[in-house]
């Protein structure tokens, strides 16, 4: 493979002149430029992008850290993020924290070692501020995606989680359901807490108090939600409707309903939040609140690239998208629901 030194020798010029032609960084006479370009073509010289970026102080790498890559929701986000990074002429480096704060800490250290120019982070802990520094102690441009920290010192792109919980629960209430339960997400995460609070706001506004054993923690995991759903649905006083706080838990719930020989929505109505790949193939089609994921990813990269390219200090920016209720066939009026019986 030809080097810049080979090109300089073939063209009879200095290495600095070749560099000026390749990077268009200084004036080179037309005659010398023509000689250098001819030598580049003859030798099939390919300038090192890594070397050029190093000279500019850039790696042209953006890292994305997702909370659970086995969750189709995050797999979809990675696909969209890769397209967004390419549109900005960046390469994407993907990491999976698996909902483990200690893994997130190791990942952030690795991101510093790779000299990534910026990070899109789905945080799993309550704070990662001390991890977001490069080797010189400077802050690495970071956008928190979906989840936020209470101190809100980073740029954030989220949905209105309370609205998501309210919309789904109000739909169930409008159908006449009063014995409503939920499989909720982790309460230390703003997504889990916000959706639960939105649900409770809707119930309290109608004077409805859920039974304590009708609220179960599903940890945003399909298998955990399956186990919690079976416990709840095997009781003689099972709820007539359930709000489940994310898509993979909805899959676990629907599987539990099928394994118990129940039918949705005849025996129980289901409403959920967020969309995962393949969920539209469920029958009955799931009533859910959806995230505008494509717009959220594009906004995240717009904020991040702006932060990377700006040397001026700017206050953090917080962009909140609104979820949309998509009505499927998984909910029925309470009068059409079969009365709960012991299983």
XYZ file of C-alpha atoms in Angstrom:
343
model
C 0.000 0.000 0.000
C 1.419 3.346 -1.065
C 2.256 5.909 1.603
C 2.280 9.690 1.520
C 6.084 9.474 1.352
C 5.820 7.364 -1.849
C 3.497 9.937 -3.416
C 5.852 12.790 -2.518
C 8.821 10.943 -4.060
C 6.920 10.101 -7.264
C 5.716 13.686 -7.680
C 9.051 15.200 -6.728
C 7.535 17.321 -3.958
C 7.616 17.446 -0.182
C 5.347 15.445 2.097
C 3.870 18.746 3.270
C 2.822 19.564 -0.305
C 1.072 16.196 -0.702
C -0.690 16.759 2.608
C -1.820 20.216 1.483
C -3.293 18.754 -1.711
C -5.016 15.836 0.028
C -6.491 17.956 2.821
C -6.894 21.140 0.767
C -5.299 22.892 3.716
C -2.923 25.307 1.971
C -2.307 26.889 -1.419
C -0.536 24.660 -3.941
C 0.200 25.887 -7.471
C -1.866 24.264 -10.233
C 1.238 22.634 -11.707
C 2.320 20.997 -8.432
C -1.279 20.017 -7.610
C -1.566 18.288 -10.988
C 1.680 16.356 -10.378
C 0.578 15.242 -6.929
C -2.861 14.140 -8.160
C -1.251 12.176 -10.994
C 1.051 10.398 -8.513
C -1.885 9.629 -6.210
C -3.794 8.075 -9.119
C -0.796 6.113 -10.399
C 0.057 4.694 -6.978
C -3.588 4.165 -5.925
C -2.848 6.096 -2.767
C -5.695 6.176 -0.216
C -5.245 8.805 2.516
C -5.717 7.532 6.041
C -9.001 8.826 7.385
C -7.880 7.953 10.895
C -4.707 9.994 10.523
C -6.583 12.993 9.126
C -9.126 12.838 11.915
C -6.332 12.576 14.479
C -4.799 15.766 13.109
C -8.200 17.445 13.428
C -8.662 16.128 16.970
C -11.635 14.040 15.849
C -12.250 10.303 15.623
C -15.482 10.594 13.581
C -16.890 7.987 15.966
C -20.120 8.292 17.906
C -20.969 5.738 20.567
C -24.472 4.602 21.386
C -25.034 2.762 24.651
C -28.361 0.944 24.941
C -29.820 -0.681 28.024
C -30.785 -4.080 26.605
C -29.822 -5.069 23.071
C -31.969 -8.207 23.299
C -34.990 -5.893 23.489
C -36.226 -5.327 19.893
C -37.019 -1.729 20.848
C -33.305 -1.000 21.325
C -32.281 -3.041 18.276
C -34.513 -0.772 16.224
C -32.961 2.307 17.837
C -29.460 1.079 16.908
C -30.497 0.627 13.257
C -31.915 4.145 13.121
C -28.865 5.553 14.933
C -26.495 3.944 12.437
C -28.340 5.615 9.566
C -28.344 8.957 11.385
C -24.606 8.734 12.135
C -23.827 7.958 8.486
C -25.898 10.938 7.375
C -23.615 13.143 9.482
C -20.487 11.346 8.119
C -19.811 9.520 11.398
C -19.358 5.855 12.226
C -21.358 4.283 15.053
C -19.913 2.174 17.859
C -22.565 0.112 19.678
C -22.469 -0.930 23.336
C -24.961 -2.849 25.475
C -25.050 -2.175 29.234
C -27.622 -4.939 29.869
C -29.274 -2.734 32.539
C -26.146 -3.042 34.705
C -24.577 0.171 36.126
C -21.194 -1.543 36.514
C -21.251 -2.509 32.817
C -22.177 1.065 31.927
C -19.139 2.307 33.858
C -16.810 -0.048 31.941
C -18.387 1.000 28.657
C -17.886 4.695 29.347
C -14.233 3.998 30.097
C -13.925 2.185 26.777
C -15.598 5.110 24.983
C -12.926 7.427 26.406
C -10.190 5.064 25.202
C -11.659 5.095 21.689
C -11.764 8.919 21.764
C -15.354 8.935 20.571
C -16.496 12.419 19.642
C -19.873 12.010 21.335
C -22.254 9.606 23.058
C -25.940 8.774 22.812
C -26.627 7.113 26.144
C -29.629 5.216 27.472
C -28.603 5.392 31.140
C -29.186 2.517 33.542
C -27.949 4.180 36.724
C -29.112 7.282 38.526
C -26.068 9.274 37.422
C -23.177 8.817 35.016
C -21.911 12.407 35.067
C -18.538 11.432 36.519
C -18.009 8.998 33.636
C -18.471 11.511 30.822
C -14.945 12.951 30.702
C -12.165 12.391 28.219
C -8.520 11.746 29.106
C -7.933 15.493 29.490
C -10.881 15.854 31.867
C -13.072 17.605 29.299
C -16.744 16.747 29.083
C -17.636 14.344 26.264
C -20.692 15.621 24.369
C -23.563 13.400 25.480
C -27.263 13.116 24.767
C -29.367 11.045 27.128
C -31.963 9.118 25.169
C -35.300 8.043 26.630
C -34.190 8.202 30.261
C -32.872 11.196 32.164
C -31.079 12.089 35.374
C -32.795 14.281 37.900
C -30.043 16.932 37.747
C -30.640 17.354 33.981
C -27.112 18.541 33.236
C -26.924 16.713 29.891
C -28.913 17.229 26.714
C -31.914 14.897 26.747
C -34.408 13.512 24.241
C -37.368 11.755 25.820
C -41.074 11.118 25.542
C -43.694 12.355 27.968
C -43.891 9.157 30.004
C -46.661 10.411 32.270
C -48.776 11.166 29.211
C -48.147 7.646 27.902
C -49.397 6.105 31.149
C -52.376 8.461 31.334
C -53.476 7.927 27.738
C -53.439 4.141 27.944
C -55.166 4.061 31.346
C -57.803 6.614 30.360
C -58.672 4.473 27.365
C -59.300 1.496 29.666
C -61.322 3.677 32.027
C -63.394 5.002 29.124
C -64.317 1.399 28.315
C -65.765 1.064 31.811
C -62.921 -0.811 33.513
C -62.401 -0.089 37.177
C -60.464 -3.165 38.321
C -57.309 -2.154 36.469
C -53.885 -3.591 37.216
C -50.426 -2.967 35.806
C -47.066 -4.547 35.155
C -44.814 -1.573 35.786
C -41.184 -0.780 34.994
C -38.332 -0.142 37.459
C -39.163 2.874 39.589
C -35.578 4.139 39.783
C -35.778 4.835 36.033
C -37.636 7.902 34.804
C -39.394 5.805 32.153
C -40.776 3.293 34.647
C -41.633 5.914 37.245
C -43.218 8.338 34.778
C -45.513 5.752 33.205
C -46.601 4.487 36.620
C -47.312 8.019 37.820
C -49.307 8.758 34.673
C -51.397 5.641 35.211
C -52.042 6.552 38.853
C -53.011 10.114 37.888
C -55.640 8.756 35.496
C -57.016 6.318 38.089
C -57.147 8.886 40.884
C -58.914 11.398 38.643
C -61.738 8.837 38.279
C -61.731 7.855 41.940
C -60.231 4.411 41.267
C -57.745 2.800 43.647
C -56.036 -0.346 42.345
C -55.605 -3.355 44.603
C -51.976 -3.629 45.803
C -51.543 -7.132 44.361
C -52.726 -5.872 40.965
C -49.544 -3.756 40.597
C -46.473 -5.875 39.786
C -42.874 -5.002 38.961
C -41.822 -6.414 35.584
C -38.301 -4.939 35.330
C -38.837 -4.208 31.600
C -38.071 -7.907 30.947
C -40.297 -10.371 29.097
C -39.701 -13.372 31.365
C -40.226 -11.377 34.553
C -43.452 -9.918 33.164
C -44.612 -13.406 32.195
C -44.113 -14.675 35.743
C -45.801 -11.636 37.302
C -48.736 -11.910 34.881
C -49.310 -15.577 35.672
C -49.371 -14.887 39.401
C -51.870 -12.066 38.934
C -54.119 -13.806 36.427
C -54.354 -17.050 38.389
C -56.091 -15.234 41.245
C -59.900 -15.338 41.430
C -60.010 -11.535 41.688
C -57.848 -10.882 38.655
C -58.201 -7.445 37.033
C -60.453 -6.940 34.033
C -57.790 -4.819 32.347
C -54.013 -4.351 32.530
C -51.702 -1.519 31.557
C -48.204 -2.848 30.796
C -45.380 -0.319 30.705
C -43.329 -1.494 27.698
C -43.422 -3.688 24.625
C -41.344 -6.672 25.713
C -43.366 -6.974 28.911
C -46.498 -6.910 26.760
C -45.142 -9.959 24.915
C -44.644 -11.743 28.231
C -48.162 -10.827 29.335
C -49.776 -12.012 26.094
C -47.900 -15.306 26.371
C -49.126 -15.763 29.946
C -52.708 -15.104 28.849
C -52.419 -17.762 26.132
C -50.756 -20.312 28.437
C -53.570 -19.906 30.989
C -56.200 -20.546 28.349
C -57.582 -17.016 28.576
C -58.548 -14.774 25.695
C -57.772 -11.113 25.052
C -59.907 -9.027 25.131
C -62.771 -11.412 26.057
C -61.291 -12.291 29.449
C -58.929 -9.354 29.958
C -58.152 -6.102 28.125
C -54.553 -5.040 27.534
C -53.005 -1.647 26.785
C -49.264 -1.000 26.533
C -46.598 1.631 25.912
C -44.014 1.636 23.085
C -43.661 -0.398 19.931
C -41.203 -3.191 19.243
C -40.473 -4.941 15.968
C -43.057 -7.621 15.272
C -45.598 -6.463 17.831
C -47.963 -5.380 15.062
C -48.201 -9.063 14.128
C -49.837 -9.949 17.447
C -53.479 -10.954 17.310
C -55.419 -9.257 18.633
C -53.500 -6.132 17.615
C -52.270 -4.381 20.728
C -53.639 -1.033 21.873
C -50.579 1.017 22.796
C -48.971 4.413 23.041
C -46.165 4.745 20.494
C -42.898 6.693 20.543
C -41.923 8.746 17.458
C -38.600 6.887 17.464
C -37.255 8.064 14.124
C -37.807 11.714 15.014
C -36.286 11.174 18.459
C -33.106 9.640 17.041
C -32.723 12.372 14.442
C -33.156 15.046 17.117
C -30.601 13.300 19.345
C -27.996 13.402 16.597
C -28.826 16.993 15.701
C -28.214 18.028 19.315
C -25.089 15.892 19.621
C -23.423 17.068 16.402
C -24.214 20.655 17.351
C -22.552 20.098 20.729
C -19.507 18.437 19.097
C -19.038 21.282 16.622
C -19.532 24.117 19.112
C -16.740 25.391 21.312
C -19.025 27.748 23.203
C -20.651 26.691 26.456
C -24.387 26.191 26.118
C -27.060 25.322 28.660
C -28.455 21.778 28.429
C -31.359 21.281 26.065
C -34.305 19.025 26.896
C -36.592 17.867 24.098
C -39.768 16.002 25.035
C -41.818 14.211 22.388
C -45.468 13.299 22.830
C -46.601 9.662 22.541
C -49.579 8.751 20.383
C -52.358 6.348 21.344
C -52.830 3.647 18.698
C -56.086 1.749 19.208
C -55.927 -1.947 18.379
C -58.205 -4.834 19.233
C -56.828 -5.861 22.636
C -59.366 -3.862 24.672
C -63.109 -4.365 25.053
C -65.786 -2.654 27.146
C -65.935 -4.125 30.621
C -69.492 -5.350 30.060
C -68.156 -7.573 27.281
C -65.392 -9.004 29.431
C -66.028 -12.331 31.049
C -66.358 -12.190 34.838
C -63.150 -13.328 36.596
C -63.233 -16.896 37.798
C -60.796 -19.042 39.747
C -58.336 -20.949 37.572
